[in-house]
């Protein structure tokens, strides 16, 4: 604390923004006493010391960030109920529930018979267990201290809980990169940024909720270990990387970004022994730790995605060795050329080895999921399942602004500041920014990996700006911060956070004039920093006010976006009546509950793969295909069944042993996420495997349109999906102005009404006709041959001739037939 | 031929330099490094000859040797007085970190070796 002694001319700034001077004569001031100038009536008492105040402010800001991040994700819990959202989280929830009931080892060895009906699914080997283990540990711990919370509540609230931890990790990372002040900004930004909160609202129990925390924490530990070169921090990085590998498939991003960072540092001539120690330790421990996850298995030594890390590892070993020899040699200067040449040759050699191994097949080439990030047309042609997911579509520029608002504008500024004042760590964040921007442009889903980087760099930009503009005092002045602790109001948090970071912590704009006025006399005195007073303090104040207003707008926008766009559970729909009251549409759960209660326990349900996890989770029935989409041929079979006419589909369904079919139909209420809208993807996927039976062109009209009304293609109007969706819909008149059978989603009157189903019968339709369940009829006892000529079997007549002479039918004989001669009279004999 | 002579000369000079300037502690670590390297080479040669059947066991053993090599090399770097400026860590702390990393490494190796 006594280290706050300053010299005459310079000032010491610490994180709390206090300027201590020693215009007084005695340099050995106890730091407990702070000097206040006569004009400053806000002098603090002797209880507050500079570093104490710093840590208090940091603590308060971080707590506010944690709480605001947690709260802003709770909209759907407050509006609806505490329920698991969407599709994927239902599987995660089901496996977590299984794990808490049956124990960890049974979970690792679990073979799920309820999924992928004839095939089953080896859950232990095809899932990233980090999420389930995290919830399981929290559950176990809470039950151990006798707080019996149900596992569902833990799962629902896990993501908001971890979002607060992500804010802490981002604070630590930015503190390593720049300063504590920027760290506090970054924590506040990531707590509310919609790009992150979209995937981590309460109820969204998915891998990304904990993976972003693991990502930020690993990066923080990596930067720390590069800065210190300590084996301890590198081992911690490896352990955090292990947690990330267990949590998300996006760990590939870490294991490629860190080697790129090391490689770029080598190229930029920033090699140091710290880099060698930290990367080698991290790589080798991380490698063997990552192979402990069954899903990852031997991939880190066998696939191209991990080869960059190994290549850079080999390269840095060679570099370190040659550098060591180089340092030992007395005539070092002459051999510089040799050194560089040798390094380049070794680099090329490593590359050649990797390419050779890939060619000969020892190393698998880039998998489809990652290759489609490079060649964006690949998925559309070869892997239609990847192309059909809406999250994998390219990003529009509006979604950048929608998800990040002000931060995306500050982001290049922060990157520029980092480039201008470059050191080893800032190379990393710049590389992260470059690669994350590219990936975010390729796929909407990857906006999530861009968001933390944007928050960090925007915080750096803002912090550097405010360092200059918020400093409206000269160096001779003392100031004391006014610590305002208005309650933890969610809407005020951003302005509070901002204000705490200003050097002048004033509440209203009106006060600033008097504050400046009070400091008026001292403005004339010269101070040490030349450029601190180029801009007068009035303008600086105005700039700070403008920044504060923009930040308040950011907070409002983020909350609005989270509330309106990202908080719907998608399993419960809400609409609003004319008088504004809310009307809940709960058809999905109604249908799944019906399935659970009214079907035999081992019944098999066929539906499109989107709903597989929900049916298995809520309906507890066996499904044929689900969201895991690991078996494309099976999905193609289901697609073929849905696209064929009823008889063909019946054959496939008996082959697959299906008992019930479930379709989603939105035509009655105008729900646009139904199966008819997804139908073309079913056709495309089926066509990929059965090109002779299904052709996409058949389902369009001659002019190439997809229509369900009378002019639609007859193949479409007779396929199973159409019939299942529109069965009895022709009788329904939704609105007195429109004809019966008017599809509200496609806005047309359907073409094929009043048909009968032959091989299936309707089992259940929900209240708003959203979910329709059909039972597959068994083969009938008596085969009816339609339109066949009735063949009546006659018994052989006893009067018929038994002689088997001649095949041709003998003409019948009339006994005593009179012979008739034309023209003569018949004479009777 | 003169180039070969040059290379031999350089190597001899390196050897002299090494013998003179390195303290005994570091030479001990160097000997350990050579030993670990030999172990790794033997394991890899065995794998090439006999095949990779229990692949996880091979990987576990090989990575164990590489890990020991890296950790010992890091320890040597951190103990070297010439690098004091870059590292700022006491020898005791360096050794403690070494032990910590080794605990993690061997726990994982034991788990993976099957």
CSV table of C-alpha atoms in Angstrom, one decimal, chain A residues 219-535:
chain,number,residue,atom,x,y,z
A,219,UNK,CA,-8.3,-18.5,-23.1
A,220,UNK,CA,-7.7,-16.6,-19.9
A,221,UNK,CA,-5.5,-19.4,-18.5
A,222,UNK,CA,-3.7,-19.6,-21.8
A,223,UNK,CA,-2.9,-15.9,-21.9
A,224,UNK,CA,-1.8,-16.1,-18.2
A,225,UNK,CA,0.5,-19.0,-19.0
A,226,UNK,CA,2.0,-17.2,-22.0
A,227,UNK,CA,2.7,-14.2,-19.9
A,228,UNK,CA,4.3,-16.1,-17.0
A,229,UNK,CA,5.7,-19.1,-18.8
A,230,UNK,CA,4.8,-21.2,-15.8
A,231,UNK,CA,4.1,-24.9,-16.0
A,232,UNK,CA,1.4,-24.5,-13.3
A,233,UNK,CA,-0.7,-22.2,-15.4
A,234,UNK,CA,-0.2,-24.3,-18.5
A,235,UNK,CA,-1.4,-27.4,-16.7
A,236,UNK,CA,-4.4,-25.5,-15.5
A,237,UNK,CA,-5.0,-24.5,-19.1
A,238,UNK,CA,-4.9,-28.1,-20.1
A,239,UNK,CA,-7.4,-29.0,-17.4
A,240,UNK,CA,-9.7,-26.3,-18.5
A,241,UNK,CA,-9.3,-27.4,-22.1
A,242,UNK,CA,-10.3,-30.9,-20.9
A,243,UNK,CA,-13.5,-29.5,-19.4
A,244,UNK,CA,-14.1,-27.7,-22.7
A,245,UNK,CA,-13.6,-30.9,-24.7
A,246,UNK,CA,-16.1,-32.7,-22.5
A,247,UNK,CA,-18.6,-29.9,-23.0
A,248,UNK,CA,-18.8,-29.0,-26.7
A,249,UNK,CA,-17.7,-30.1,-30.1
A,250,UNK,CA,-16.5,-26.5,-30.7
A,251,UNK,CA,-13.3,-27.4,-28.7
A,252,UNK,CA,-11.8,-27.7,-32.2
A,253,UNK,CA,-11.7,-23.9,-32.3
A,254,UNK,CA,-9.5,-23.8,-29.2
A,255,UNK,CA,-7.1,-26.5,-30.4
A,256,UNK,CA,-6.7,-24.6,-33.7
A,257,UNK,CA,-6.6,-21.1,-32.5
A,258,UNK,CA,-3.9,-21.6,-29.9
A,259,UNK,CA,-1.5,-23.2,-32.4
A,260,UNK,CA,-2.2,-20.4,-34.9
A,261,UNK,CA,-1.3,-18.0,-32.2
A,262,UNK,CA,1.9,-19.7,-31.5
A,263,UNK,CA,2.7,-20.0,-35.2
A,264,UNK,CA,2.1,-16.3,-35.8
A,265,UNK,CA,4.2,-15.4,-32.8
A,266,UNK,CA,7.0,-17.5,-34.3
A,267,UNK,CA,6.6,-15.7,-37.6
A,268,UNK,CA,6.6,-12.3,-36.0
A,269,UNK,CA,9.9,-13.1,-34.3
A,270,UNK,CA,8.3,-13.0,-30.8
A,271,UNK,CA,9.5,-16.4,-29.8
A,272,UNK,CA,10.5,-16.7,-26.2
A,273,UNK,CA,11.2,-19.5,-23.8
A,274,UNK,CA,7.9,-18.8,-22.0
A,275,UNK,CA,6.1,-19.5,-25.2
A,276,UNK,CA,7.9,-22.8,-25.6
A,277,UNK,CA,7.2,-24.0,-22.0
A,278,UNK,CA,3.6,-22.9,-22.0
A,279,UNK,CA,2.6,-24.4,-25.4
A,280,UNK,CA,4.5,-27.7,-25.1
A,281,UNK,CA,3.0,-28.3,-21.6
A,282,UNK,CA,-0.5,-27.3,-22.7
A,283,UNK,CA,-0.3,-29.4,-25.9
A,284,UNK,CA,0.9,-32.6,-24.4
A,285,UNK,CA,-1.3,-32.6,-21.4
A,286,UNK,CA,-4.3,-31.4,-23.4
A,287,UNK,CA,-3.8,-34.1,-26.0
A,288,UNK,CA,-3.9,-37.0,-23.6
A,289,UNK,CA,-6.7,-35.4,-21.5
A,290,UNK,CA,-8.9,-34.8,-24.5
A,291,UNK,CA,-8.7,-38.4,-25.5
A,292,UNK,CA,-10.3,-39.5,-22.3
A,293,UNK,CA,-13.7,-38.4,-23.6
A,294,UNK,CA,-15.2,-41.5,-25.3
A,295,UNK,CA,-16.8,-39.4,-28.0
A,296,UNK,CA,-13.5,-37.9,-29.0
A,297,UNK,CA,-11.6,-41.1,-28.8
A,298,UNK,CA,-8.6,-41.2,-31.0
A,299,UNK,CA,-9.6,-38.3,-33.2
A,300,UNK,CA,-6.8,-36.0,-31.8
A,301,UNK,CA,-4.2,-38.1,-33.4
A,302,UNK,CA,-6.1,-39.2,-36.4
A,303,UNK,CA,-8.1,-36.4,-38.0
A,304,UNK,CA,-6.9,-33.3,-39.9
A,305,UNK,CA,-8.7,-30.9,-37.6
A,306,UNK,CA,-6.1,-31.6,-34.9
A,307,UNK,CA,-3.0,-31.8,-37.0
A,308,UNK,CA,-2.3,-28.1,-36.9
A,309,UNK,CA,-1.7,-28.4,-33.1
A,310,UNK,CA,0.7,-31.4,-33.6
A,311,UNK,CA,2.5,-29.7,-36.5
A,312,UNK,CA,3.1,-26.5,-34.5
A,313,UNK,CA,4.3,-28.6,-31.6
A,314,UNK,CA,6.9,-30.3,-33.7
A,315,UNK,CA,7.9,-27.0,-35.2
A,316,UNK,CA,8.4,-25.3,-31.8
A,317,UNK,CA,10.4,-28.2,-30.5
A,318,UNK,CA,12.7,-27.9,-33.5
A,319,UNK,CA,12.9,-24.1,-33.1
A,320,UNK,CA,13.7,-24.3,-29.4
A,321,UNK,CA,16.4,-26.9,-30.0
A,322,UNK,CA,18.0,-24.9,-32.8
A,323,UNK,CA,17.8,-21.7,-30.8
A,324,UNK,CA,19.6,-23.5,-27.9
A,325,UNK,CA,22.4,-24.6,-30.2
A,326,UNK,CA,22.5,-21.2,-31.8
A,327,UNK,CA,22.9,-19.6,-28.4
A,328,UNK,CA,25.8,-21.9,-27.6
A,329,UNK,CA,27.8,-21.2,-30.7
A,330,UNK,CA,30.4,-18.5,-30.4
A,331,UNK,CA,30.2,-17.2,-34.0
A,332,UNK,CA,26.4,-16.9,-33.8
A,333,UNK,CA,26.0,-13.9,-36.1
A,334,UNK,CA,27.2,-15.7,-39.3
A,335,UNK,CA,24.8,-18.5,-39.1
A,336,UNK,CA,21.6,-16.4,-39.0
A,337,UNK,CA,20.8,-17.3,-42.6
A,338,UNK,CA,21.4,-20.9,-41.9
A,339,UNK,CA,19.1,-20.7,-38.9
A,340,UNK,CA,16.2,-19.2,-40.9
A,341,UNK,CA,16.7,-21.6,-43.8
A,342,UNK,CA,16.7,-24.5,-41.5
A,343,UNK,CA,13.5,-23.4,-39.8
A,344,UNK,CA,11.7,-22.9,-43.0
A,345,UNK,CA,12.8,-26.3,-44.2
A,346,UNK,CA,11.7,-28.0,-41.0
A,347,UNK,CA,8.3,-26.2,-41.3
A,348,UNK,CA,7.9,-27.4,-44.8
A,349,UNK,CA,9.0,-30.9,-43.8
A,350,UNK,CA,6.3,-31.1,-41.1
A,351,UNK,CA,3.7,-29.9,-43.5
A,352,UNK,CA,4.8,-32.5,-46.1
A,353,UNK,CA,4.6,-35.3,-43.5
A,354,UNK,CA,1.1,-34.3,-42.6
A,355,UNK,CA,0.0,-34.1,-46.2
A,356,UNK,CA,1.6,-37.5,-46.9
A,357,UNK,CA,-0.1,-39.1,-43.9
A,358,UNK,CA,-3.5,-37.6,-45.0
A,359,UNK,CA,-3.0,-38.9,-48.6
A,360,UNK,CA,-2.1,-42.4,-47.4
A,361,UNK,CA,-5.1,-42.5,-45.2
A,362,UNK,CA,-3.6,-42.6,-41.8
A,363,UNK,CA,-5.1,-39.3,-41.0
A,364,UNK,CA,-8.7,-38.7,-41.9
A,365,UNK,CA,-9.5,-35.6,-44.0
A,366,UNK,CA,-11.6,-32.7,-42.7
A,367,UNK,CA,-15.0,-33.9,-41.7
A,368,UNK,CA,-18.1,-32.6,-43.5
A,369,UNK,CA,-19.2,-30.3,-40.7
A,370,UNK,CA,-15.9,-28.4,-40.6
A,371,UNK,CA,-15.2,-28.6,-44.3
A,372,UNK,CA,-18.5,-26.9,-45.0
A,373,UNK,CA,-17.1,-23.9,-43.2
A,374,UNK,CA,-14.4,-23.6,-45.8
A,375,UNK,CA,-16.4,-24.5,-48.9
A,376,UNK,CA,-19.9,-23.2,-48.2
A,377,UNK,CA,-21.5,-25.0,-51.1
A,378,UNK,CA,-20.3,-28.4,-50.0
A,379,UNK,CA,-23.1,-29.1,-47.6
A,380,UNK,CA,-25.9,-28.1,-50.0
A,381,UNK,CA,-24.8,-30.6,-52.5
A,382,UNK,CA,-23.5,-33.5,-50.5
A,383,UNK,CA,-24.9,-33.4,-47.0
A,384,UNK,CA,-28.5,-32.0,-47.2
A,385,UNK,CA,-29.1,-32.6,-43.5
A,386,UNK,CA,-26.5,-30.1,-42.5
A,387,UNK,CA,-27.8,-27.6,-45.1
A,388,UNK,CA,-31.4,-27.9,-43.9
A,389,UNK,CA,-30.8,-26.7,-40.4
A,390,UNK,CA,-31.8,-23.1,-40.1
A,391,UNK,CA,-28.9,-22.3,-37.8
A,392,UNK,CA,-26.4,-23.2,-40.4
A,393,UNK,CA,-27.5,-20.6,-42.9
A,394,UNK,CA,-25.2,-17.7,-43.7
A,395,UNK,CA,-25.5,-14.7,-41.5
A,396,UNK,CA,-27.1,-11.5,-42.7
A,397,UNK,CA,-25.6,-8.2,-41.7
A,398,UNK,CA,-28.7,-7.3,-39.8
A,399,UNK,CA,-28.3,-10.1,-37.4
A,400,UNK,CA,-24.8,-8.8,-36.5
A,401,UNK,CA,-26.4,-5.6,-35.4
A,402,UNK,CA,-29.4,-7.3,-33.8
A,403,UNK,CA,-27.2,-9.5,-31.7
A,404,UNK,CA,-24.5,-7.1,-30.8
A,405,UNK,CA,-25.8,-3.5,-31.3
A,406,UNK,CA,-23.2,-1.0,-30.3
A,407,UNK,CA,-20.5,-3.5,-29.6
A,408,UNK,CA,-20.1,-4.5,-33.2
A,409,UNK,CA,-19.3,-0.9,-34.0
A,410,UNK,CA,-16.6,-0.6,-31.3
A,411,UNK,CA,-15.2,-4.0,-32.2
A,412,UNK,CA,-12.9,-2.9,-35.0
A,413,UNK,CA,-11.7,0.0,-32.9
A,414,UNK,CA,-10.6,-2.3,-30.2
A,415,UNK,CA,-8.8,-4.5,-32.6
A,416,UNK,CA,-7.0,-1.5,-34.0
A,417,UNK,CA,-5.9,-0.4,-30.5
A,418,UNK,CA,-4.6,-3.9,-29.9
A,419,UNK,CA,-2.7,-3.9,-33.1
A,420,UNK,CA,-1.2,-0.5,-32.4
A,421,UNK,CA,0.1,-1.6,-29.0
A,422,UNK,CA,1.0,-5.1,-29.8
A,423,UNK,CA,2.4,-7.6,-27.5
A,424,UNK,CA,2.2,-11.4,-27.3
A,425,UNK,CA,-1.3,-11.6,-25.8
A,426,UNK,CA,-2.8,-9.0,-28.0
A,427,UNK,CA,-1.7,-11.0,-31.1
A,428,UNK,CA,-4.0,-13.7,-29.7
A,429,UNK,CA,-7.0,-11.6,-29.4
A,430,UNK,CA,-6.5,-10.1,-32.9
A,431,UNK,CA,-6.3,-13.6,-34.4
A,432,UNK,CA,-9.4,-14.6,-32.4
A,433,UNK,CA,-11.2,-11.6,-33.8
A,434,UNK,CA,-10.2,-12.4,-37.4
A,435,UNK,CA,-11.2,-16.0,-37.4
A,436,UNK,CA,-14.3,-15.6,-35.4
A,437,UNK,CA,-15.5,-12.9,-37.8
A,438,UNK,CA,-15.0,-15.2,-40.7
A,439,UNK,CA,-16.9,-18.0,-39.0
A,440,UNK,CA,-19.7,-15.8,-37.8
A,441,UNK,CA,-20.2,-14.7,-41.4
A,442,UNK,CA,-20.5,-18.3,-42.6
A,443,UNK,CA,-23.1,-19.6,-40.2
A,444,UNK,CA,-25.5,-17.8,-37.9
A,445,UNK,CA,-24.9,-20.4,-35.2
A,446,UNK,CA,-21.3,-19.3,-34.9
A,447,UNK,CA,-22.2,-15.8,-33.9
A,448,UNK,CA,-21.9,-17.3,-30.5
A,449,UNK,CA,-18.2,-17.7,-30.7
A,450,UNK,CA,-17.8,-14.2,-32.0
A,451,UNK,CA,-19.7,-12.6,-29.2
A,452,UNK,CA,-17.1,-12.9,-26.4
A,453,UNK,CA,-14.4,-11.6,-28.7
A,454,UNK,CA,-16.5,-8.6,-29.6
A,455,UNK,CA,-17.3,-7.9,-26.0
A,456,UNK,CA,-13.6,-8.0,-25.1
A,457,UNK,CA,-12.5,-5.7,-27.9
A,458,UNK,CA,-15.3,-3.3,-27.5
A,459,UNK,CA,-14.5,-3.1,-23.8
A,460,UNK,CA,-10.9,-2.3,-24.7
A,461,UNK,CA,-12.0,0.4,-27.2
A,462,UNK,CA,-14.3,2.0,-24.7
A,463,UNK,CA,-11.9,1.8,-21.9
A,464,UNK,CA,-9.1,3.5,-23.8
A,465,UNK,CA,-11.5,6.2,-25.0
A,466,UNK,CA,-12.8,6.8,-21.5
A,467,UNK,CA,-9.2,6.8,-20.2
A,468,UNK,CA,-8.7,9.9,-22.2
A,469,UNK,CA,-12.1,11.6,-22.1
A,470,UNK,CA,-13.2,10.9,-18.6
A,471,UNK,CA,-10.1,12.4,-17.3
A,472,UNK,CA,-11.3,15.9,-17.0
A,473,UNK,CA,-9.0,16.8,-14.1
A,474,UNK,CA,-5.5,17.9,-14.4
A,475,UNK,CA,-2.7,16.1,-12.6
A,476,UNK,CA,-2.7,18.5,-9.7
A,477,UNK,CA,-6.1,17.7,-8.7
A,478,UNK,CA,-7.5,15.2,-6.3
A,479,UNK,CA,-10.7,13.6,-6.9
A,480,UNK,CA,-12.7,11.2,-4.9
A,481,UNK,CA,-15.2,8.9,-6.4
A,482,UNK,CA,-18.7,9.1,-5.4
A,483,UNK,CA,-19.7,5.6,-4.9
A,484,UNK,CA,-23.4,5.4,-5.8
A,485,UNK,CA,-25.0,2.2,-4.8
A,486,UNK,CA,-28.6,2.5,-6.0
A,487,UNK,CA,-30.2,-0.8,-5.5
A,488,UNK,CA,-29.5,-3.6,-7.9
A,489,UNK,CA,-32.0,-2.4,-10.5
A,490,UNK,CA,-31.8,-4.3,-13.7
A,491,UNK,CA,-32.4,-1.4,-16.0
A,492,UNK,CA,-30.0,0.9,-14.2
A,493,UNK,CA,-27.2,-1.6,-14.1
A,494,UNK,CA,-25.6,-0.5,-17.3
A,495,UNK,CA,-25.5,3.2,-16.4
A,496,UNK,CA,-24.3,2.3,-12.9
A,497,UNK,CA,-21.6,0.1,-14.3
A,498,UNK,CA,-20.6,2.9,-16.7
A,499,UNK,CA,-20.6,5.5,-14.1
A,500,UNK,CA,-18.5,3.6,-11.7
A,501,UNK,CA,-15.8,3.5,-14.2
A,502,UNK,CA,-15.8,7.2,-14.9
A,503,UNK,CA,-13.2,9.2,-13.1
A,504,UNK,CA,-15.8,11.8,-12.4
A,505,UNK,CA,-18.7,10.0,-10.9
A,506,UNK,CA,-21.4,12.5,-11.1
A,507,UNK,CA,-25.1,11.5,-11.4
A,508,UNK,CA,-26.7,14.3,-13.5
A,509,UNK,CA,-25.5,16.4,-16.3
A,510,UNK,CA,-26.4,19.5,-14.4
A,511,UNK,CA,-23.8,18.9,-11.8
A,512,UNK,CA,-21.0,18.8,-14.2
A,513,UNK,CA,-20.9,22.5,-14.8
A,514,UNK,CA,-20.4,23.2,-11.1
A,515,UNK,CA,-17.9,20.4,-10.8
A,516,UNK,CA,-15.9,21.8,-13.6
A,517,UNK,CA,-16.4,25.3,-12.2
A,518,UNK,CA,-15.0,24.2,-8.9
A,519,UNK,CA,-11.9,23.0,-10.6
A,520,UNK,CA,-11.7,26.1,-12.7
A,521,UNK,CA,-8.8,27.7,-11.0
A,522,UNK,CA,-6.6,24.7,-11.4
A,523,UNK,CA,-7.1,24.4,-15.1
A,524,UNK,CA,-4.5,27.0,-15.7
A,525,UNK,CA,-1.7,25.2,-13.9
A,526,UNK,CA,0.5,23.2,-16.2
A,527,UNK,CA,0.8,19.5,-15.5
A,528,UNK,CA,3.1,16.7,-16.5
A,529,UNK,CA,1.2,15.1,-19.4
A,530,UNK,CA,1.2,17.3,-22.4
A,531,UNK,CA,-1.8,15.9,-24.3
A,532,UNK,CA,-4.1,15.6,-21.3
A,533,UNK,CA,-5.4,19.1,-21.9
A,534,UNK,CA,-5.6,19.5,-25.6
A,535,UNK,CA,-9.3,19.1,-25.4
